[in-house]
Short mmCIF file of C-alpha atoms and ligand atoms in Angstrom, two decimals:
data_model
loop_
_atom_site.label_atom_id
_atom_site.label_comp_id
_atom_site.label_asym_id
_atom_site.label_seq_id
_atom_site.Cartn_x
_atom_site.Cartn_y
_atom_site.Cartn_z
CA MET A 1 9.12 -22.25 15.87
CA LEU A 2 7.85 -23.29 12.32
CA ASP A 3 9.72 -26.07 10.95
CA ARG A 4 10.53 -24.70 7.31
CA THR A 5 12.67 -28.08 6.36
CA ALA A 6 10.25 -29.59 4.47
CA TYR A 7 10.39 -25.71 1.98
CA LEU A 8 10.92 -25.98 -1.42
CA ALA A 9 9.95 -23.13 -3.52
CA LEU A 10 7.51 -24.75 -5.92
CA ASP A 11 6.76 -24.29 -10.73
CA ALA A 12 4.61 -24.71 -12.61
CA VAL A 13 5.56 -27.90 -13.01
CA SER A 14 5.57 -29.30 -9.94
CA LEU A 15 2.43 -27.03 -8.35
CA PRO A 16 -0.44 -29.46 -9.66
CA ARG A 17 2.22 -32.77 -7.77
CA ARG A 18 1.96 -31.12 -4.68
CA LEU A 19 -0.85 -29.47 -4.07
CA GLY A 20 -3.35 -31.87 -5.93
CA GLY A 21 -4.22 -33.62 -2.90
CA ARG A 22 -5.75 -30.54 -1.51
CA PRO A 23 -10.00 -31.48 -0.27
CA GLU A 24 -10.39 -27.09 -0.93
CA LEU A 25 -8.70 -26.40 -4.36
CA LEU A 26 -9.11 -29.60 -6.54
CA ASP A 27 -13.02 -28.49 -4.92
CA ARG A 28 -12.95 -25.06 -7.12
CA LEU A 29 -10.34 -26.12 -9.37
CA GLY A 30 -11.65 -29.97 -10.43
CA PRO A 31 -8.96 -32.38 -11.04
CA ALA A 32 -4.92 -31.80 -10.20
CA GLU A 33 -4.56 -33.67 -13.88
CA ALA A 34 -6.03 -31.11 -15.86
CA TRP A 35 -4.69 -27.43 -14.28
CA GLN A 36 -3.15 -25.08 -15.93
CA VAL A 37 -0.54 -23.15 -14.19
CA ARG A 38 1.43 -20.34 -15.34
CA GLU A 39 3.81 -18.04 -12.62
CA VAL A 40 3.17 -14.24 -13.04
CA GLY A 41 4.64 -12.45 -9.94
CA ASP A 42 5.80 -9.58 -11.45
CA GLY A 43 6.87 -8.40 -7.30
CA ASN A 44 9.42 -7.49 -5.50
CA LEU A 45 9.40 -10.01 -3.64
CA ASN A 46 7.11 -13.90 -3.83
CA LEU A 47 6.59 -16.24 -6.54
CA VAL A 48 2.88 -15.70 -7.63
CA PHE A 49 0.95 -18.20 -9.47
CA ILE A 50 -2.47 -18.09 -11.71
CA VAL A 51 -3.71 -21.91 -11.93
CA GLU A 52 -6.83 -23.05 -14.06
CA GLY A 53 -8.86 -25.34 -13.85
CA PRO A 54 -11.77 -27.69 -15.28
CA LYS A 55 -14.59 -25.40 -12.68
CA GLY A 56 -12.24 -22.06 -12.34
CA SER A 57 -8.89 -21.22 -11.12
CA ILE A 58 -7.18 -19.65 -8.11
CA VAL A 59 -3.80 -17.70 -7.94
CA VAL A 60 -1.08 -19.58 -5.13
CA LYS A 61 1.35 -16.82 -3.42
CA GLN A 62 4.62 -17.72 -1.68
CA ALA A 63 7.21 -16.99 -0.43
CA LEU A 64 11.08 -17.15 -1.44
CA PRO A 65 13.44 -16.84 1.65
CA TYR A 66 14.73 -13.76 -0.38
CA ALA A 67 13.66 -10.81 -2.30
CA ARG A 68 13.06 -11.65 -5.65
CA VAL A 69 14.18 -7.83 -6.60
CA VAL A 70 17.57 -8.28 -4.90
CA GLY A 71 18.41 -11.90 -5.76
CA GLU A 72 19.18 -14.09 -3.90
CA SER A 73 22.17 -11.47 -1.74
CA TRP A 74 19.36 -11.10 0.43
CA PRO A 75 17.91 -13.25 2.28
CA MET A 76 14.47 -12.44 3.95
CA SER A 77 12.45 -14.82 5.76
CA LEU A 78 8.89 -16.91 5.18
CA ASP A 79 7.56 -15.43 8.15
CA ARG A 80 5.95 -12.64 6.38
CA ALA A 81 3.03 -15.14 4.92
CA PHE A 82 2.59 -15.76 8.50
CA PHE A 83 2.32 -11.74 8.51
CA GLU A 84 0.43 -11.73 5.92
CA HIS A 85 -2.11 -14.60 6.25
CA GLU A 86 -2.90 -12.71 10.08
CA ALA A 87 -3.06 -9.61 8.44
CA LEU A 88 -5.44 -10.02 5.47
CA SER A 89 -7.92 -12.49 8.02
CA ARG A 90 -8.53 -9.38 9.85
CA LEU A 91 -8.40 -6.64 7.56
CA GLY A 92 -11.56 -8.80 5.06
CA ALA A 93 -13.41 -9.68 8.59
CA ARG A 94 -12.81 -5.44 8.83
CA ASP A 95 -14.17 -4.00 5.52
CA PRO A 96 -15.84 -7.72 3.85
CA GLY A 97 -15.43 -7.87 0.89
CA ARG A 98 -13.11 -4.85 -0.40
CA THR A 99 -9.85 -8.20 0.24
CA PRO A 100 -9.30 -12.06 -1.44
CA GLU A 101 -11.28 -14.44 -0.14
CA LEU A 102 -7.91 -16.84 1.56
CA ILE A 103 -8.51 -20.53 0.28
CA VAL A 104 -5.68 -22.07 1.50
CA PHE A 105 -2.72 -21.44 3.85
CA ASP A 106 0.32 -23.56 4.30
CA PRO A 107 2.67 -21.52 6.61
CA ALA A 108 5.76 -24.41 6.14
CA GLN A 109 5.35 -23.70 2.44
CA ALA A 110 5.11 -20.46 3.37
CA MET A 111 2.24 -20.58 0.20
CA LEU A 112 -1.34 -18.13 0.29
CA ALA A 113 -4.30 -19.94 -2.25
CA MET A 114 -7.35 -17.75 -2.69
CA GLU A 115 -9.91 -16.59 -4.74
CA HIS A 116 -8.19 -15.12 -8.37
CA LEU A 117 -9.04 -11.57 -8.80
CA THR A 118 -9.96 -11.26 -12.75
CA PRO A 119 -11.25 -9.09 -14.30
CA HIS A 120 -9.45 -6.69 -11.22
CA LYS A 121 -6.04 -5.02 -12.86
CA VAL A 122 -3.75 -4.20 -10.71
CA ALA A 123 -4.82 -0.14 -10.19
CA ARG A 124 -1.75 0.75 -11.22
CA ARG A 125 -1.42 -0.75 -14.71
CA ALA A 126 -5.10 0.51 -15.64
CA PHE A 127 -3.77 4.04 -13.98
CA MET A 128 -1.41 3.20 -17.47
CA GLU A 129 -3.21 2.03 -20.00
CA GLY A 130 -5.79 5.29 -18.79
CA GLU A 131 -8.91 2.25 -17.63
CA GLU A 132 -11.15 5.03 -16.04
CA LEU A 133 -11.91 3.21 -12.68
CA PRO A 134 -14.98 6.00 -11.33
CA LEU A 135 -15.32 3.70 -8.08
CA LEU A 136 -11.74 3.33 -7.07
CA GLY A 137 -12.17 6.49 -4.52
CA THR A 138 -14.81 5.52 -2.64
CA HIS A 139 -13.90 1.91 -1.86
CA LEU A 140 -9.82 3.15 -1.00
CA GLY A 141 -11.33 5.99 1.21
CA LEU A 142 -14.53 3.16 2.47
CA TYR A 143 -11.58 0.54 2.76
CA LEU A 144 -9.24 3.23 5.36
CA ALA A 145 -11.78 4.52 7.40
CA ARG A 146 -13.40 0.07 8.46
CA THR A 147 -10.04 -1.19 8.99
CA LEU A 148 -7.59 2.08 10.31
CA PHE A 149 -10.78 2.35 12.64
CA ARG A 150 -11.58 -0.60 13.90
CA GLY A 151 -7.25 -2.23 14.57
CA SER A 152 -7.26 0.25 16.65
CA ASP A 153 -7.64 0.86 20.21
CA TRP A 154 -11.37 3.26 19.01
CA SER A 155 -12.76 -0.19 18.15
CA MET A 156 -11.21 -2.27 20.38
CA PRO A 157 -10.77 -3.99 23.45
CA THR A 158 -7.72 -3.93 25.65
CA THR A 159 -6.97 -7.44 24.89
CA ALA A 160 -7.31 -8.59 21.90
CA ARG A 161 -5.71 -4.64 20.75
CA LYS A 162 -2.28 -5.85 22.74
CA ALA A 163 -2.20 -9.29 21.61
CA ASP A 164 -2.20 -7.58 17.61
CA LEU A 165 0.09 -5.05 18.50
CA ALA A 166 2.95 -8.09 19.86
CA LEU A 167 2.09 -10.73 17.53
CA PHE A 168 1.86 -8.08 14.49
CA ALA A 169 5.72 -6.27 16.69
CA GLY A 170 7.19 -10.02 15.20
CA ASN A 171 6.95 -9.02 11.55
CA ALA A 172 10.02 -7.28 12.17
CA GLU A 173 12.59 -7.95 8.95
CA LEU A 174 9.63 -6.40 6.76
CA ALA A 175 8.69 -3.05 9.03
CA GLY A 176 13.19 -2.22 9.64
CA ILE A 177 12.50 -2.21 5.38
CA THR A 178 10.58 0.25 5.16
CA GLU A 179 12.71 1.83 7.38
CA GLU A 180 15.97 1.69 5.67
CA LEU A 181 13.58 2.26 2.28
CA VAL A 182 11.70 5.07 3.24
CA PHE A 183 12.89 7.13 5.98
CA SER A 184 16.68 7.20 5.43
CA ASP A 185 18.20 5.47 1.91
CA PRO A 186 16.81 8.48 -0.36
CA PHE A 187 18.10 10.63 1.81
CA LYS A 188 22.10 9.82 2.09
CA ALA A 189 24.12 7.56 -1.46
CA ALA A 190 22.02 3.95 0.14
CA ALA A 191 24.47 0.85 -2.16
CA LEU A 192 20.58 -0.09 -3.23
CA ASN A 193 19.59 3.54 -4.42
CA ARG A 194 19.17 4.01 -7.99
CA HIS A 195 17.16 6.55 -10.51
CA THR A 196 17.00 7.85 -14.00
CA PRO A 197 20.13 9.29 -15.44
CA GLY A 198 19.51 12.75 -15.53
CA LEU A 199 18.33 13.65 -11.86
CA GLU A 200 21.84 13.22 -10.53
CA ASP A 201 21.90 17.23 -9.18
CA ILE A 202 18.04 16.70 -7.94
CA ALA A 203 19.04 13.26 -5.83
CA ALA A 204 22.63 14.46 -4.35
CA ALA A 205 20.33 18.37 -3.19
CA PHE A 206 17.74 15.54 -1.48
CA ARG A 207 20.82 14.26 0.91
CA ALA A 208 21.41 17.85 1.24
CA ASP A 209 18.38 18.90 2.29
CA ARG A 210 18.59 19.46 6.45
CA ALA A 211 15.07 20.55 5.87
CA LEU A 212 14.19 17.61 4.25
CA LYS A 213 15.74 14.86 6.20
CA LEU A 214 14.85 15.84 9.31
CA ALA A 215 10.99 16.06 7.89
CA ALA A 216 12.33 12.13 7.51
CA VAL A 217 13.15 11.55 9.94
CA GLU A 218 10.13 13.83 12.33
CA MET A 219 7.97 10.53 9.42
CA LYS A 220 10.25 7.80 10.61
CA ALA A 221 10.24 8.40 14.03
CA ARG A 222 5.99 8.91 13.34
CA PHE A 223 6.18 5.24 11.37
CA CYS A 224 8.22 3.06 14.39
CA THR A 225 5.99 4.56 16.60
CA GLY A 226 2.94 5.33 16.76
CA ALA A 227 1.07 1.68 16.57
CA GLU A 228 -2.35 3.41 17.26
CA THR A 229 -3.97 0.87 14.53
CA LEU A 230 -2.99 -2.18 12.53
CA LEU A 231 -1.31 -1.31 8.88
CA HIS A 232 -1.10 -3.07 5.75
CA GLY A 233 1.42 -1.28 5.55
CA ASP A 234 2.29 -1.29 1.64
CA LEU A 235 -0.68 -0.27 0.29
CA HIS A 236 1.03 1.50 -3.23
CA THR A 237 -0.83 1.38 -6.50
CA GLY A 238 0.40 -2.74 -6.74
CA SER A 239 -1.64 -3.57 -4.13
CA VAL A 240 -5.30 -2.65 -5.15
CA MET A 241 -7.39 -3.91 -8.32
CA ALA A 242 -9.97 -3.90 -9.18
CA THR A 243 -12.36 -2.66 -12.33
CA PRO A 244 -14.52 -0.77 -13.14
CA THR A 245 -17.49 -2.16 -10.36
CA ASP A 246 -15.09 -3.48 -7.61
CA THR A 247 -11.15 -2.20 -5.98
CA ARG A 248 -9.83 -5.30 -3.44
CA VAL A 249 -6.29 -4.84 -1.40
CA ILE A 250 -3.83 -7.55 -2.04
CA ASP A 251 0.00 -7.66 -0.66
CA ALA A 252 -0.86 -7.27 3.19
CA GLU A 253 2.39 -9.59 4.08
CA PHE A 254 4.46 -5.34 5.19
CA ALA A 255 1.89 -5.35 8.29
CA LEU A 256 2.20 -4.09 11.76
CA TYR A 257 1.27 -1.41 13.80
CA GLY A 258 1.71 2.38 12.48
CA PRO A 259 -0.33 5.10 12.04
CA MET A 260 -2.95 5.89 10.44
CA GLY A 261 -1.42 8.28 8.13
CA PHE A 262 0.51 5.94 6.44
CA ASP A 263 -1.32 3.98 4.79
CA VAL A 264 -3.38 7.01 3.54
CA GLY A 265 -0.21 8.65 2.92
CA VAL A 266 1.06 5.68 0.97
CA CYS A 267 -2.00 5.01 -1.23
CA LEU A 268 -2.34 8.95 -2.06
CA ALA A 269 1.29 9.28 -2.66
CA ASN A 270 1.00 6.72 -5.73
CA LEU A 271 -2.49 8.52 -7.04
CA TRP A 272 -0.70 11.54 -7.20
CA MET A 273 2.86 10.08 -9.21
CA ALA A 274 0.47 7.92 -11.55
CA ALA A 275 -1.23 12.00 -12.45
CA PHE A 276 2.71 12.59 -12.55
CA ALA A 277 3.84 10.27 -14.50
CA GLN A 278 0.37 10.37 -17.36
CA GLU A 279 2.03 12.75 -20.18
CA ALA A 280 4.07 9.57 -20.28
CA HIS A 281 1.89 7.47 -21.30
CA ARG A 282 -1.57 8.79 -22.84
CA ALA A 283 -1.42 10.10 -26.70
CA ASP A 284 -1.62 13.88 -26.65
CA ALA A 285 -1.79 16.61 -23.89
CA ARG A 286 -5.40 16.73 -23.90
CA ALA A 287 -5.75 12.66 -23.07
CA ALA A 288 -2.82 13.02 -20.10
CA THR A 289 -4.95 15.94 -18.43
CA ALA A 290 -8.28 15.02 -18.62
CA TYR A 291 -6.66 11.41 -16.89
CA GLY A 292 -4.72 12.92 -13.85
CA GLU A 293 -8.34 14.81 -13.66
CA PHE A 294 -9.61 11.94 -12.78
CA LEU A 295 -6.52 11.02 -10.25
CA LEU A 296 -6.83 13.76 -8.23
CA ALA A 297 -10.35 13.49 -8.82
CA THR A 298 -9.72 9.65 -7.74
CA ALA A 299 -7.02 10.84 -4.42
CA GLY A 300 -10.24 14.00 -3.02
CA ILE A 301 -12.34 11.01 -2.96
CA LEU A 302 -10.44 9.11 -1.28
CA TRP A 303 -9.40 11.35 1.34
CA ARG A 304 -12.86 12.71 1.50
CA THR A 305 -14.62 9.52 1.69
CA PHE A 306 -12.03 8.65 4.08
CA GLU A 307 -12.93 11.75 6.72
CA ALA A 308 -17.11 10.64 6.46
CA GLU A 309 -16.91 7.13 7.03
CA PHE A 310 -14.31 7.10 9.79
CA SER A 311 -16.54 9.62 11.30
CA ARG A 312 -19.77 7.47 10.72
CA LEU A 313 -18.07 4.94 12.42
CA TRP A 314 -16.56 7.47 15.86
CA ALA A 315 -20.60 7.88 16.39
CA SER A 316 -21.58 4.81 16.27
CA GLU A 317 -18.77 1.87 17.36
CA ARG A 318 -16.45 4.07 18.96
CA THR A 319 -16.28 1.29 22.10
CA GLY A 320 -12.79 0.72 22.50
CA ILE A 321 -10.21 1.34 24.80
CA LEU A 322 -10.01 5.48 23.62
CA GLY A 323 -13.09 4.61 23.91
CA GLY A 324 -13.85 8.45 25.02
CA ALA A 325 -17.70 8.98 25.62
CA ASP A 326 -18.31 8.07 28.99
CA LEU A 327 -16.22 12.00 29.17
CA PHE A 328 -18.26 13.36 26.07
CA GLU A 329 -21.24 12.78 24.15
CA ALA A 330 -22.10 10.40 28.29
CA GLN A 331 -21.98 14.51 29.89
CA GLY A 332 -24.34 15.71 26.68
CA ASP A 333 -20.67 17.77 25.74
CA GLU A 334 -21.45 15.61 21.92
CA ALA A 335 -19.44 19.37 20.35
CA GLY A 336 -16.29 18.04 22.69
CA ALA A 337 -16.49 15.38 21.16
CA LYS A 338 -16.52 16.29 17.80
CA ALA A 339 -13.49 18.69 18.84
CA ALA A 340 -11.77 14.71 19.71
CA LEU A 341 -12.82 14.23 16.18
CA THR A 342 -11.11 17.01 14.11
CA THR A 343 -7.91 16.95 16.24
CA HIS A 344 -6.65 13.32 15.21
CA LEU A 345 -8.87 12.91 11.35
CA THR A 346 -6.40 16.79 12.01
CA SER A 347 -3.11 14.45 13.13
CA VAL A 348 -3.66 11.43 10.80
CA TRP A 349 -4.49 14.47 7.54
CA GLN A 350 -0.92 16.35 8.59
CA ASP A 351 0.99 12.98 8.29
CA ALA A 352 -1.09 11.31 5.27
CA LEU A 353 0.86 14.83 3.65
CA GLY A 354 3.86 13.86 5.80
CA PHE A 355 4.13 9.64 4.43
CA ALA A 356 2.77 10.45 1.10
CA GLY A 357 6.56 13.61 0.61
CA MET A 358 8.46 10.14 1.29
CA GLU A 359 6.55 7.94 -0.64
CA ILE A 360 7.28 9.79 -3.95
CA SER A 361 11.12 10.38 -3.15
CA ARG A 362 12.26 6.50 -1.78
CA ARG A 363 9.84 5.65 -5.21
CA ILE A 364 12.40 7.59 -7.27
CA LEU A 365 15.81 7.91 -5.49
CA GLY A 366 15.59 4.35 -3.54
CA LEU A 367 15.62 0.66 -4.74
CA ALA A 368 11.78 0.26 -5.83
CA HIS A 369 10.26 2.54 -8.14
CA ILE A 370 6.99 2.50 -9.44
CA ALA A 371 5.53 1.16 -13.47
CA GLU A 372 4.22 3.76 -14.17
CA PHE A 373 8.11 6.03 -14.15
CA GLU A 374 10.03 2.82 -14.83
CA THR A 375 8.14 2.15 -18.35
CA ILE A 376 8.66 5.67 -19.88
CA ALA A 377 10.94 4.57 -22.59
CA ASP A 378 12.16 8.42 -23.16
CA ILE A 379 14.50 9.38 -20.34
CA GLY A 380 14.78 12.16 -20.50
CA LEU A 381 11.01 12.55 -20.41
CA ARG A 382 10.97 10.02 -18.03
CA ALA A 383 13.17 12.81 -15.18
CA ARG A 384 11.10 15.00 -16.11
CA LEU A 385 8.09 13.85 -14.89
CA GLU A 386 10.67 12.69 -11.85
CA ARG A 387 11.69 15.52 -11.62
CA ARG A 388 7.91 17.25 -11.14
CA ALA A 389 7.02 14.62 -8.35
CA LEU A 390 9.84 14.87 -6.13
CA ALA A 391 9.31 18.62 -5.69
CA PHE A 392 5.80 18.49 -5.12
CA GLY A 393 7.13 15.35 -2.72
CA ARG A 394 9.71 17.45 -0.99
CA HIS A 395 6.26 20.19 -0.56
CA LEU A 396 4.52 18.09 1.42
CA ALA A 397 6.74 17.07 3.58
CA LEU A 398 7.67 19.91 4.65
CA ASN A 399 4.78 21.32 4.12
CA ARG A 400 2.98 19.53 5.76
CA ARG A 401 1.26 21.23 9.06
CA GLN A 402 0.66 24.32 6.18
CA ILE A 403 -1.72 21.72 3.41
CA PRO A 404 -5.47 21.97 5.11
CA SER A 405 -6.77 19.62 2.70
CA ILE A 406 -6.92 17.84 0.36
CA GLU A 407 -8.43 20.15 -3.07
CA ALA A 408 -5.05 22.71 -1.74
CA ALA A 409 -3.00 18.94 -1.79
CA ASN A 410 -4.97 18.58 -5.36
CA LEU A 411 -3.54 22.06 -6.37
CA LEU A 412 -0.03 21.46 -5.80
CA ALA A 413 -0.73 18.53 -7.41
CA GLU A 414 -1.42 20.72 -10.65
CA THR A 415 1.06 23.32 -10.17
CA GLN A 416 3.76 20.89 -10.41
CA ARG A 417 2.36 19.38 -12.52
CA ALA A 418 1.75 22.14 -15.41
CA ARG A 419 6.12 23.31 -14.68
CA PRO A 420 8.40 22.90 -17.20
C1 LIG B 501 12.97 -5.47 -1.07
S1 LIG B 501 11.18 -5.22 -1.17
C2 LIG B 501 10.98 -2.47 -1.39
C3 LIG B 501 10.24 -2.90 -1.79
O1 LIG B 501 8.55 -4.25 -2.63
C4 LIG B 501 8.02 -4.11 -1.43
O2 LIG B 501 6.17 -3.97 -2.30
C5 LIG B 501 7.43 -2.63 -0.60
O3 LIG B 501 7.36 -1.68 -0.81
C6 LIG B 501 8.98 -2.59 -0.56
O4 LIG B 501 9.30 -1.10 -0.01
MG1 LIG B 502 3.94 -6.04 -2.90
#
């Protein structure tokens, strides 16, 4: 058990004194007396500082012993910083260049110093500002294929795979948060739930919707029992930072072994929700439609890139426990290998749609909402847009086995967005 008696939350004033003795940081930043520090954390859990010095800048992230979004009444273990560091190291190795460079990790202080991604913007913010990110879908599709494939039994040898499964089973507290907030709370009268005024009827309808609750139970069971690969575990668009030419994935503290479709579905859900919110963020209907089309196109590119890259890795790197080349290719049965791949990708796709439905429901009816909706000052408009997104999310969850393609899912989103 790690001794954390010395743990103390950082602040902008104490940070140069407390971290100024570390050579890795001095190399990057220059002398600590000249550091400029600002706290910029706007997430639900942690402190985040940007530290600028004469030679450069870094980001320092420190876990708090409670959930920032609720306060000290919700204590949380500091161990999440350890799991984030372990996860980012693996995800970065599996898709090099797609995560921030890690500079220093201090487990006792639950503190991670890393590359300052600049001029990157949180993708969610770029969506609200209408900024085009033409490579986002490609980069995320590649990231998802590489990390999900290379962390799985299709790729990993049995000892390493089981050691990682055991390691990340320790991140149980954060897994438990997802289990409750994503798969249970939106479908019951949970104490921390909140929603936009005007959505009382649909919130009540969700609580009474047996078919939807059965879907939630099934998706929760997939999440809890389908330990296919190391997931990021919270891959919404606040965990993505981007420029028009680069995309990075951050904030992996919810990492755990789970079904591949979870990361894919959460990511798609957040692209779709951003599209539903566009009407409130653009000057006119034409601009909202155009940017909404960009977001749906990004979802399309993401899935098609994921499929293509996963298929490439399947053919070239399928050397893990589940490899299966001995059953198919080695016996001249290429079609059998293709059939096994298709079966797997179909299962990821159907899971992704179910998880997307859960993510949309929880971001509108649960505790943790998204900025694209939360910043809409006109409450009537916000409720109208959220209602459309909820109807779409419900449809995905209930019809996940009947929606054949990303094009079909995008068409459903388009149709739902156009409703009065
Ligand atoms: C109490 S944590 C609430 C949410 O914030 C994180 O970003 C996760 O999405 C979690 O569900
Ligand atoms: Mg986060």
